[in-house]
mmCIF file of C-alpha atoms in Angstrom:
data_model
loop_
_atom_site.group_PDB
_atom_site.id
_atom_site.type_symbol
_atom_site.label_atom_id
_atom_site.label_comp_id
_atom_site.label_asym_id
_atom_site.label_seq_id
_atom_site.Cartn_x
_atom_site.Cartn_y
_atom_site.Cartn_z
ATOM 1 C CA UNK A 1 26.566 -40.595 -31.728
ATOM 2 C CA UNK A 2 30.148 -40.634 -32.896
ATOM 3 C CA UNK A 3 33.020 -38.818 -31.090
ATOM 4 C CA UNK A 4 33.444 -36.336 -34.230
ATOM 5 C CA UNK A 5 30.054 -35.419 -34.246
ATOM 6 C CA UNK A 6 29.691 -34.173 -30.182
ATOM 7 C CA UNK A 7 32.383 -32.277 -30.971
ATOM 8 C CA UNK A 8 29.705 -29.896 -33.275
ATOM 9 C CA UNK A 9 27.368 -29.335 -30.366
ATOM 10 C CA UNK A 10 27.126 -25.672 -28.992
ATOM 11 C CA UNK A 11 27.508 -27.108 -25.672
ATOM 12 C CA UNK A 12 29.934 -29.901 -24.026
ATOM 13 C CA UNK A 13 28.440 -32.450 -21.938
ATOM 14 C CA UNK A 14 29.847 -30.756 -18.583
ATOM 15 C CA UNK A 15 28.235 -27.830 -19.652
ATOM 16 C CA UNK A 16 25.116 -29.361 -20.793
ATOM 17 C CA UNK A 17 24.863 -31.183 -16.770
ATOM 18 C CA UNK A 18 25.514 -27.851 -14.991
ATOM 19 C CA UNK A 19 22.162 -26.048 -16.726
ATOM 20 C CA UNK A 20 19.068 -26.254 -14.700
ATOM 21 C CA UNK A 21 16.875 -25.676 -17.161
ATOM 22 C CA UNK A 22 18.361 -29.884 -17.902
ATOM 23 C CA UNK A 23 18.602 -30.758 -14.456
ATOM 24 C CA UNK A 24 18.067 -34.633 -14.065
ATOM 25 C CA UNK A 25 17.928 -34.699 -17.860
ATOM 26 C CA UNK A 26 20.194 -37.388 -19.925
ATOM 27 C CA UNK A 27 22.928 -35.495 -22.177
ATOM 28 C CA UNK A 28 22.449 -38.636 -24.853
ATOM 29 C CA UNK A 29 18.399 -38.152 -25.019
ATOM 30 C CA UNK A 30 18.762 -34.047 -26.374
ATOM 31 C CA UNK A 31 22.393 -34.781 -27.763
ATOM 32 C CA UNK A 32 20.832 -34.918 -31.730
ATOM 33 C CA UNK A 33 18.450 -31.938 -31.038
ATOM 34 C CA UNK A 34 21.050 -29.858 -29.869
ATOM 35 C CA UNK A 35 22.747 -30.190 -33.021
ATOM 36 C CA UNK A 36 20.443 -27.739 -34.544
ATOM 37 C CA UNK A 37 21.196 -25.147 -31.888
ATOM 38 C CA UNK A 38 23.748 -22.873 -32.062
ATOM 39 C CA UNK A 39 25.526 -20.249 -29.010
ATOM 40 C CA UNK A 40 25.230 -16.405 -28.816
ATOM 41 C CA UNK A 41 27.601 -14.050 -27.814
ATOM 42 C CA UNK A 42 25.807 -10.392 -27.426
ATOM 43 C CA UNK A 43 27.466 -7.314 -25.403
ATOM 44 C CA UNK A 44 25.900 -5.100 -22.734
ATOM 45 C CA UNK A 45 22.540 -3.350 -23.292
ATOM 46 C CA UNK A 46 21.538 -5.971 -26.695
ATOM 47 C CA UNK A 47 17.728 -6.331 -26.778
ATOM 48 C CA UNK A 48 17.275 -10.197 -27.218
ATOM 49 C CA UNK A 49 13.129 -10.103 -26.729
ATOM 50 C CA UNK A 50 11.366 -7.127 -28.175
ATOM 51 C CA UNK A 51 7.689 -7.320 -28.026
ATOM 52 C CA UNK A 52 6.958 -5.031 -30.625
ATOM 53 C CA UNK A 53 9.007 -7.193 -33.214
ATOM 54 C CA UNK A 54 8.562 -10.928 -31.868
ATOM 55 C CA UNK A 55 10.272 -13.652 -33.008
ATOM 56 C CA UNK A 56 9.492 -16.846 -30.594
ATOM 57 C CA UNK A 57 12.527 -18.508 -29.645
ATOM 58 C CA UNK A 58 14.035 -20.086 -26.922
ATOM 59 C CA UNK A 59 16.869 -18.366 -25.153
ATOM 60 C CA UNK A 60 19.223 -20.794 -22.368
ATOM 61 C CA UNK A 61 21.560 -18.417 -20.433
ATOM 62 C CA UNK A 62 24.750 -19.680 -20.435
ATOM 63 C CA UNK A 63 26.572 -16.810 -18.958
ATOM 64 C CA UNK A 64 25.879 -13.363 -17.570
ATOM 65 C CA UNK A 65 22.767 -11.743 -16.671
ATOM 66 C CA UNK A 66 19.923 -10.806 -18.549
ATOM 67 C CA UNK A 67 17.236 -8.273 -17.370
ATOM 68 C CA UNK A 68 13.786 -8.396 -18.068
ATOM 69 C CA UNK A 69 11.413 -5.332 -18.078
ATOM 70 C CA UNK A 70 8.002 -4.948 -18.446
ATOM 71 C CA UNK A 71 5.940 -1.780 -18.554
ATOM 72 C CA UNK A 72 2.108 -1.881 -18.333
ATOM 73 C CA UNK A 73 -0.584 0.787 -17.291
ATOM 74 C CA UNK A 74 0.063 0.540 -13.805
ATOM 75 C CA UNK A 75 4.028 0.835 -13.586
ATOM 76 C CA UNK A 76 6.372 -1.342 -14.454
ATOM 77 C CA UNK A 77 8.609 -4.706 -13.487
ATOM 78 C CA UNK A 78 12.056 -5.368 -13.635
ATOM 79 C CA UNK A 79 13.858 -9.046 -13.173
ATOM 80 C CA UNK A 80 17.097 -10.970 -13.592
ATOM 81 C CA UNK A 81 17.726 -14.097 -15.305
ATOM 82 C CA UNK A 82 21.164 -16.133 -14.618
ATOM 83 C CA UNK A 83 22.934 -18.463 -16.120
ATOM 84 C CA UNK A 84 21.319 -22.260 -15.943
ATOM 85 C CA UNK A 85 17.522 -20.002 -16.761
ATOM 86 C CA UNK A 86 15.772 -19.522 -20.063
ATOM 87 C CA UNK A 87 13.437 -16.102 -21.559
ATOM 88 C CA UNK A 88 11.266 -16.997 -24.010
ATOM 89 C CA UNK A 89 9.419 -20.112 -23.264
ATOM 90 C CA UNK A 90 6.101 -18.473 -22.974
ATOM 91 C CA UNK A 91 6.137 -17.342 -26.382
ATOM 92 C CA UNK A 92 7.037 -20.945 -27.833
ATOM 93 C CA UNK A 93 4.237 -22.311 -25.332
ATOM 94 C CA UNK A 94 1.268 -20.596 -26.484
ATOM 95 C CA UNK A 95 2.165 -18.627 -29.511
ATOM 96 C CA UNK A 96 1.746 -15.163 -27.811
ATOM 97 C CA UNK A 97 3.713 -12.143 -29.028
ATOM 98 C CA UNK A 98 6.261 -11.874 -25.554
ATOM 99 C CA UNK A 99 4.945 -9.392 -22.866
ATOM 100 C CA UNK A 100 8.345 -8.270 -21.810
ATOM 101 C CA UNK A 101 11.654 -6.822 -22.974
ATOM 102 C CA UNK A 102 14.822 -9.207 -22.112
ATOM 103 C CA UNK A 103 18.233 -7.241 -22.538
ATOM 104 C CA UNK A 104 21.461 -8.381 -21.783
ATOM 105 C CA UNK A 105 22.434 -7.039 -18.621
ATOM 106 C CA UNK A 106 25.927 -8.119 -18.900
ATOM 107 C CA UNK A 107 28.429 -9.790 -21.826
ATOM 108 C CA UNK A 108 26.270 -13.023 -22.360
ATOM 109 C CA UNK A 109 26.656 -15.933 -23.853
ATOM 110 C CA UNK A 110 23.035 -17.451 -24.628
ATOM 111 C CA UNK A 111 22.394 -20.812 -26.308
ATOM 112 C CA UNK A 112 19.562 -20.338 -28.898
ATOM 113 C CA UNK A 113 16.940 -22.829 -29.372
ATOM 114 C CA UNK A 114 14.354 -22.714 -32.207
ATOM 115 C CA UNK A 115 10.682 -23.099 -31.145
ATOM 116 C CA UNK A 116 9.949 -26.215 -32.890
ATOM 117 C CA UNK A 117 13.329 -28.028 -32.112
ATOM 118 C CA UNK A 118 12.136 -26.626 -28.086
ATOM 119 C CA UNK A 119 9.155 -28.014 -28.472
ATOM 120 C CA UNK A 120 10.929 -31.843 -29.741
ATOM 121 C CA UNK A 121 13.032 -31.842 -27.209
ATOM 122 C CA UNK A 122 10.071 -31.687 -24.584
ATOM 123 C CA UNK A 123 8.262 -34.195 -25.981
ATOM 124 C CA UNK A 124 11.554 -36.317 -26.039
ATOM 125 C CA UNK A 125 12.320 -35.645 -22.414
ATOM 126 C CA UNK A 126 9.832 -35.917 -19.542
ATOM 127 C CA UNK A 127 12.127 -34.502 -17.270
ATOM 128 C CA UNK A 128 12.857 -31.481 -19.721
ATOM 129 C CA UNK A 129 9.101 -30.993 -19.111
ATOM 130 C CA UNK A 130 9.383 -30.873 -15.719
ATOM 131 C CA UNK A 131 12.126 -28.585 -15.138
ATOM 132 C CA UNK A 132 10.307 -26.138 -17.581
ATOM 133 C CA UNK A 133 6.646 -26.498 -15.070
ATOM 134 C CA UNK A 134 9.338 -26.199 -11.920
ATOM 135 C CA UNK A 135 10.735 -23.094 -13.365
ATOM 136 C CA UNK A 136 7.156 -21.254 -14.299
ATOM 137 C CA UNK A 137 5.977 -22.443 -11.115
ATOM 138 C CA UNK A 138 8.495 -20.438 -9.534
ATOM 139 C CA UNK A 139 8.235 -17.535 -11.509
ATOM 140 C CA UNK A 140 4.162 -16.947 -10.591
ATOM 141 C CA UNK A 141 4.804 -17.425 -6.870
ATOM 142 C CA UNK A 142 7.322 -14.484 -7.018
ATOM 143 C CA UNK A 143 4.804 -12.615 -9.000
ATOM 144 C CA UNK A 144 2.381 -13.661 -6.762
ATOM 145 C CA UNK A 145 4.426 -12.847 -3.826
ATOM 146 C CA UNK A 146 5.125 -9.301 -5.535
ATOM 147 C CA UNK A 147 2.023 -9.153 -6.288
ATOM 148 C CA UNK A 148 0.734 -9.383 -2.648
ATOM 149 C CA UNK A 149 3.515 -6.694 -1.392
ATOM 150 C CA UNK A 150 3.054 -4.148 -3.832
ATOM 151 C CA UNK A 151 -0.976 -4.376 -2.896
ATOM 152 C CA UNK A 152 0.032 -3.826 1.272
ATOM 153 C CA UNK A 153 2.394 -1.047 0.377
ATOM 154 C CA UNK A 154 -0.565 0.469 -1.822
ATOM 155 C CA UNK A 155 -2.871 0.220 1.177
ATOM 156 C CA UNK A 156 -0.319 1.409 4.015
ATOM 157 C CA UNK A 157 -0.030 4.340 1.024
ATOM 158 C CA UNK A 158 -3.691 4.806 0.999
ATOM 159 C CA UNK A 159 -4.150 4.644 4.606
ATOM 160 C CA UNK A 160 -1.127 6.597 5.558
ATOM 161 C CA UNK A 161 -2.824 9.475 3.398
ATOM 162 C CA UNK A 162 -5.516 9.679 5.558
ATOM 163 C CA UNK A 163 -3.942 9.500 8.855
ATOM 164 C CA UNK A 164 -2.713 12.999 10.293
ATOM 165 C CA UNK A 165 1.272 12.413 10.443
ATOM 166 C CA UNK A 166 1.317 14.836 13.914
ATOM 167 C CA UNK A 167 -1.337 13.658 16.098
ATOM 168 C CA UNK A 168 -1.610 9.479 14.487
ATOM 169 C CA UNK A 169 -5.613 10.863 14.050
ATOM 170 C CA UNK A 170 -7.334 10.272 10.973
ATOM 171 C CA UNK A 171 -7.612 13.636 9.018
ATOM 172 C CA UNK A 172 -9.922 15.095 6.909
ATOM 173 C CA UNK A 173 -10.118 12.929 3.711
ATOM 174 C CA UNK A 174 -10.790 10.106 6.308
ATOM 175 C CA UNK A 175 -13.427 11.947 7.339
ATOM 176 C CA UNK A 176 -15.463 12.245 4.480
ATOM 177 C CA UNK A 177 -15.832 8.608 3.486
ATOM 178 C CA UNK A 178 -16.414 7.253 7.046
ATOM 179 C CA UNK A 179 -18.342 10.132 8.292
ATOM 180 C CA UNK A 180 -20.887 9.974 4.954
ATOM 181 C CA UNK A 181 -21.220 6.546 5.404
ATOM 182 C CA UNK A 182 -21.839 6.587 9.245
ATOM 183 C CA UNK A 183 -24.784 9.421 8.492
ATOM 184 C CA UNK A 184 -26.008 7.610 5.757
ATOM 185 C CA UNK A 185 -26.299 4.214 8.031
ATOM 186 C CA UNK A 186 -27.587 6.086 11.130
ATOM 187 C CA UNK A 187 -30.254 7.983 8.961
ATOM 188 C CA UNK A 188 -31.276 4.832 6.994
ATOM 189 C CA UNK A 189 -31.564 3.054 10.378
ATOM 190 C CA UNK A 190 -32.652 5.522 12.923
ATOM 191 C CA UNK A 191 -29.823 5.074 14.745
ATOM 192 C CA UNK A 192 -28.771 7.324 17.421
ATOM 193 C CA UNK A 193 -25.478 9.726 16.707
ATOM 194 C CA UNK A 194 -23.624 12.460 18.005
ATOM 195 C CA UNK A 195 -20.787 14.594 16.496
ATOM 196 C CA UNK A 196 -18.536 16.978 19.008
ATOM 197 C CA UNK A 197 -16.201 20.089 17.457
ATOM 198 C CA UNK A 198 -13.928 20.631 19.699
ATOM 199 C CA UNK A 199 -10.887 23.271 19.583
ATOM 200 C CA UNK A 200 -7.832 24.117 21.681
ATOM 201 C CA UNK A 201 -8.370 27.485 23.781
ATOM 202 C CA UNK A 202 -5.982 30.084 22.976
ATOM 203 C CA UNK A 203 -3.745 27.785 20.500
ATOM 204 C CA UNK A 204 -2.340 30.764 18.735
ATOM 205 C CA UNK A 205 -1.015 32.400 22.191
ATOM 206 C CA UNK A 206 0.548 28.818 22.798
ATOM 207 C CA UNK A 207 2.756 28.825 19.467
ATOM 208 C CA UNK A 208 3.183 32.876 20.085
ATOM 209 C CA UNK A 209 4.766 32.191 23.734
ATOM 210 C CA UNK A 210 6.521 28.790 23.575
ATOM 211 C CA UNK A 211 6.581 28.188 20.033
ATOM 212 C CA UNK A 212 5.177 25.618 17.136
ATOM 213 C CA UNK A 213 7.723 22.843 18.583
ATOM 214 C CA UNK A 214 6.061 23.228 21.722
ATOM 215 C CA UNK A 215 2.141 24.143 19.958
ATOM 216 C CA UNK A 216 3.112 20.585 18.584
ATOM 217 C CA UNK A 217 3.462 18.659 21.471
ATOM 218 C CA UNK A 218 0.302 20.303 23.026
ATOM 219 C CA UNK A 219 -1.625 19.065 19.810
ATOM 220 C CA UNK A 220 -0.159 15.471 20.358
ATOM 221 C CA UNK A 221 -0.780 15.507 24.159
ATOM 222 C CA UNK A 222 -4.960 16.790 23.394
ATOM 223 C CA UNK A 223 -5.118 13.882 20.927
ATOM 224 C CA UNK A 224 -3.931 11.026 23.006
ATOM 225 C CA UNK A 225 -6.562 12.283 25.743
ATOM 226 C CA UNK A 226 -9.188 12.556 23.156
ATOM 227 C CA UNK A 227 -8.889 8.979 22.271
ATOM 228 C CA UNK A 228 -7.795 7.925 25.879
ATOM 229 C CA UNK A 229 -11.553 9.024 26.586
ATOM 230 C CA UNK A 230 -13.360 7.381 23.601
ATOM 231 C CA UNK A 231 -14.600 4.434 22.727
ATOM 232 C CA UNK A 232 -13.290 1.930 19.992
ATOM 233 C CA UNK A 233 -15.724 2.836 17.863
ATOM 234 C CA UNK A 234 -15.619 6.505 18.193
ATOM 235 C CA UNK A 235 -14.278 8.155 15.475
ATOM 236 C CA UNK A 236 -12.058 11.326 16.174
ATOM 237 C CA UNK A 237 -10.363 13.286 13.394
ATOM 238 C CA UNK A 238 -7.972 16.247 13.169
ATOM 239 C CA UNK A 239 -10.084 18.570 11.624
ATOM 240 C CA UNK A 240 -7.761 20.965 11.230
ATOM 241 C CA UNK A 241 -5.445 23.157 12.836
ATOM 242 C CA UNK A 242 -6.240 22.852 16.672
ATOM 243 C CA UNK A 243 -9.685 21.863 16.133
ATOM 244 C CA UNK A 244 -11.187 18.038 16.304
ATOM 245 C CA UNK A 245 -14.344 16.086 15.221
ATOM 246 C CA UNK A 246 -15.636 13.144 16.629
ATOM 247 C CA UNK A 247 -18.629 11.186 15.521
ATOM 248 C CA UNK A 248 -19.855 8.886 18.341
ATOM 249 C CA UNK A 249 -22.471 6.241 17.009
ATOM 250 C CA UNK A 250 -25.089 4.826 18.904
ATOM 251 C CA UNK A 251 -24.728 7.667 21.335
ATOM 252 C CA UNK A 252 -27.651 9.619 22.799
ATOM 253 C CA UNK A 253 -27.317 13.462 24.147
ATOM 254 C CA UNK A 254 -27.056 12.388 27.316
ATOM 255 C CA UNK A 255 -24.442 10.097 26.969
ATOM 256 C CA UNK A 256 -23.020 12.693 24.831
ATOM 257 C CA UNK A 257 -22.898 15.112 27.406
ATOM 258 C CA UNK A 258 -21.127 12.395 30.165
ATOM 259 C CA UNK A 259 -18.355 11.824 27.835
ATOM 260 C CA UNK A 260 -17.749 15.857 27.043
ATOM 261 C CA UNK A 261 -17.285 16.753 30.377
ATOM 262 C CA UNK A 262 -15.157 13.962 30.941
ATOM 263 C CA UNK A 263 -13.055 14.667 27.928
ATOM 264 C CA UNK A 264 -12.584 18.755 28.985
ATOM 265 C CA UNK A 265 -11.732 17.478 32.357
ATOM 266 C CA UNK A 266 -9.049 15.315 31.582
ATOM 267 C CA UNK A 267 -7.777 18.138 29.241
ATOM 268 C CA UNK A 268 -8.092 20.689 32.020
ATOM 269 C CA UNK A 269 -5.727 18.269 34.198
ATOM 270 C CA UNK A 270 -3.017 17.729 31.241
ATOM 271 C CA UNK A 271 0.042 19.202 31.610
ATOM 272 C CA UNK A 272 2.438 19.210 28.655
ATOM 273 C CA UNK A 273 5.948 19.567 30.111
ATOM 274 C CA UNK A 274 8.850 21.516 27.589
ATOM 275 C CA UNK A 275 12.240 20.235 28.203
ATOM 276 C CA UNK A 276 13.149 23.565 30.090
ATOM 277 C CA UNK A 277 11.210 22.756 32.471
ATOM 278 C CA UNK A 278 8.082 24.814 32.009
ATOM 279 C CA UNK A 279 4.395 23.511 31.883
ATOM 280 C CA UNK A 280 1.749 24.365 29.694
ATOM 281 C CA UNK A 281 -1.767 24.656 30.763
ATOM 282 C CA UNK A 282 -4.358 23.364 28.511
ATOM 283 C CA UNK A 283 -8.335 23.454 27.843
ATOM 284 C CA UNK A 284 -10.804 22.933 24.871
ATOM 285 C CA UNK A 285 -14.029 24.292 24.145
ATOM 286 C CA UNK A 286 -16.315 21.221 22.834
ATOM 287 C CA UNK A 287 -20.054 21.880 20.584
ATOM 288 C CA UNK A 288 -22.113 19.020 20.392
ATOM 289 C CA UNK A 289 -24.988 17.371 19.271
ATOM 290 C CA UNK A 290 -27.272 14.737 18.289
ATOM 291 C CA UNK A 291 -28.197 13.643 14.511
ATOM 292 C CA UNK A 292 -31.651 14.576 13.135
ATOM 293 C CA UNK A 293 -33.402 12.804 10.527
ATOM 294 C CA UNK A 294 -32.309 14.090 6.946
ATOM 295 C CA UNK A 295 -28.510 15.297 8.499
ATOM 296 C CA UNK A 296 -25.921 15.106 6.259
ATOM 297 C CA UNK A 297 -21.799 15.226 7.302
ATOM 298 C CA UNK A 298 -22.252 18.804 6.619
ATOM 299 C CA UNK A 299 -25.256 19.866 8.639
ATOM 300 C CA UNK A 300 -24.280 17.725 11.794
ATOM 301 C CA UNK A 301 -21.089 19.544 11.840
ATOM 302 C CA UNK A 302 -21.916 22.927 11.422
ATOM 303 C CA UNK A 303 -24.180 22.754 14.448
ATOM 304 C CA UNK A 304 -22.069 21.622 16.293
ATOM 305 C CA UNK A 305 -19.439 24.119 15.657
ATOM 306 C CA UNK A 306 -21.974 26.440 16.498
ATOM 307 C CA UNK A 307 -22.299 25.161 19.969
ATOM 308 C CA UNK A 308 -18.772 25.123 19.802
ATOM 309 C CA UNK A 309 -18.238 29.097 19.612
ATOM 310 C CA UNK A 310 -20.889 28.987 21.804
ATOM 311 C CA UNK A 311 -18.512 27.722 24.163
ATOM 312 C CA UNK A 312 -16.069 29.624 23.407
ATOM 313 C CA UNK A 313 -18.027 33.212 23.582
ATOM 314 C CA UNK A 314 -18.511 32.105 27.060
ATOM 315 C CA UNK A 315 -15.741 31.794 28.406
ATOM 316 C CA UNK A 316 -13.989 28.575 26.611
ATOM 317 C CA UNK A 317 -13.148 25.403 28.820
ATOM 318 C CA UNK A 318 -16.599 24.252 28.491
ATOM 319 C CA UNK A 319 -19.112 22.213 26.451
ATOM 320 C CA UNK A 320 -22.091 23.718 24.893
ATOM 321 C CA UNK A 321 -25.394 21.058 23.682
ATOM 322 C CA UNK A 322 -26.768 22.709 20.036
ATOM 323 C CA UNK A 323 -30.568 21.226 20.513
ATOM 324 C CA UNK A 324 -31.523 22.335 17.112
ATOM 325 C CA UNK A 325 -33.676 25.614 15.662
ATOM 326 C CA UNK A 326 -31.742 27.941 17.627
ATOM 327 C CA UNK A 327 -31.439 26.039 21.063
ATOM 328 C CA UNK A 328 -28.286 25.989 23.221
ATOM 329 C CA UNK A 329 -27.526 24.378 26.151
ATOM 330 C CA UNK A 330 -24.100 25.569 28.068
ATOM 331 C CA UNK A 331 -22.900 22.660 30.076
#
C-alpha cells in the first residue's frame, strides 16, 4: 500500500497496535479492509445499539466509555466498555437482533465496522479471530460470575426472610415449609415426633418493669438456651411474641419429657443481667406432645399449646404432656 493511501485510513498504525480487540494482529494484513471503515464522534447519552431498531454493525471503542444496559423480566444489567473493546459482535456473529442497549457514556470516538467487511477481516486474520473468542470468553465468565453472586445474594435474601432478626431462630414462614414436610415424612413413615409450645412466664410484666430493650435481651437469652439444649436436628422457631415451637423428630414422649425438664431448668437458672446492674429472673411454661397418625402442622400444635396453658393455669414454670382425647399429664 502506498504512503498516500494509509494516510485515508480512520486509524494510524500506532493507533491501530494499541487496540486489543487487534492485539498480536499485523497492521499490513487489515490495512485494505480498514479502508472501508470510517470513525465516529457521538456526545454523551447517544444510543449507538437499540434493539428495537437493529442495525448489525461492528462498533471498536476508540475513546471514552460506553455503557451497556439490558433489561429482562427479572431486573436488569448494566456494563462498561473502554477503549481497545467492541459492542456489537454478537449481532454480526449470528444474525440476532442485539439484546442490549449500548449508549455512550462519555464523548466517544468509535471506529465503525460494517458486518460483512467484520466478517473479511476475520477470515483474513487468525489472530483477529482469536482476540474476538478471548474477549467473549471473558465476557460469559463475568456473567457467569454475576450470575453465581446474584443467585447467593437471592438465597441469603430468601433465607434471611425466614430467620427471626432478634433471636437468629427461624420464624414462622420457616415453619410452615419444614414443619409440613417433617409431618408429612413422619406420617408417611411412622416415624416418631414430638412438638413443644413453649412461652415466657409473665413476658408482659418484664417489658412493663424493665422495658422492651431489656424484654429483648430476655428473648435472646431464652433462645440461646433453647438451642443450647437441642439437638442438631431439632427444629425451634420463634413462634411469635414470647412464645416458641420446636419439632423434635425421631423423639418419643419419654424422651420428650427428659429434654423439657431439662430445657425449663436451664431457663429457671438464667439470669439476664441489665447494664445497671439488676437481674432478671426467668421461666417458661412448655406443652408437649407426641404425633398421631393423620396429624397435620396444625393439629400437633394446637395440642400442644393446650398442654401449654395447661402449664400455665398451674402455676407456669412447668411442662405439661397433652396424651390426646382430653388427657394431661403435669410434669
Amino acid at each position: 500500500m502506498m504512503e498516500n493511501e494509509l494516510e485515508t485510513l480512520p486509524i494510524s498504525r500506532s493507533e491501530f497496535l494499541r487496540l486489543e480487540i487487534f492485539k498480536n494482529v499485523s497492521f499490513e494484513s487489515l490495512a485494505g479492509y480498514l479502508l472501508g471503515c470510517k470513525t465516529v464522534e457521538v456526545e454523551p447519552g447517544t444510543l449507538l445499539i437499540d434493539p428495537e431498531h437493529p442495525k448489525r454493525r461492528l462498533l471498536v471503542l476508540l475513546d471514552g466509555i460506553m455503557e451497556v444496559k439490558m433489561e429482562a423480566k427479572g431486573g436488569s444489567f448494566r456494563d462498561t466498555i473502554g477503549p481497545g473493546h467492541c459492542a456489537g459482535e454478537m449481532s454480526i456473529f449470528d444474525s440476532i437482533k442485539p439484546s442490549a442497549y449500548v449508549y455512550a457514556k462519555d464523548k466517544c470516538r468509535i471506529l465503525v465496522i460494517e458486518p460483512e467487511m467484520a466478517l473479511a477481516m476475520i477470515n483474513a486474520s487468525h489472530d483477529l479471530c482469536l482476540n474476538f473468542l478471548h474477549m467473549l470468553s471473558q465476557r460469559l465468565r463475568n456473567n457467569s460470575r454475576v450470575v453465581c453472586e446474584e443467585e447467593y445474594h437471592i438465597r441469603c435474601i430468601e433465607e434471611n426472610a425466614k430467620v427471626d432478626a432478634l433471636t437468629g431462630l427461624h420464624n414462622r414462614r420457616w415453619l410452615e415449609d419444614m414443619y409440613t414436610r417433617e409431618i408429612n415424612r413422619s406420617n408417611a413413615g411412622n416415624f416418631r415426633l414430638s412438638a413443644f409450645m413453649m412461652d415466657i412466664d409473665h413476658f408482659k410484666t418484664v417489658n412493663d418493669t424493665y422495658g422492651h430493650l431489656a424484654g429483648d435481651q430476655v428473648l435472646i437469652a431464652v433462645s440461646k438456651a433453647i438451642t443450647n439444649c437441642l439437638r442438631p436436628s431439632d427444629m425451634p422457631v420463634r413462634y411469635g411474641g414470647e412464645e416458641f415451637s420446636v419439632f423434635l423428630p425421631g423423639t418419643s414422649t419419654e424422651n420428650a419429657r427428659v429434654i423439657a425438664e431439662r430445657l425449663r431448668q436451664s431457663v429457671e437458672r438464667m439470669k439476664v443481667e441489665l447494664p445497671d446492674g439488676q437481674s432478671i429472673p426467668v421461666t417458661i411454661s412448655i406443652g408437649f406432645t407426641e404425633r398421631q397418625d393423620g396429624d397435620t402442622v396444625r393439629s400437633i400444635i394446637e395440642r400442644a399449646d393446650q398442654a401449654l396453658y395447661n402449664a400455665k393455669q398451674n402455676g407456669r414454670n412447668r411442662a405439661c404432656l397433652n396424651l390426646g382425647e382430653g388427657g394431661m399429664l403435669l410434669l
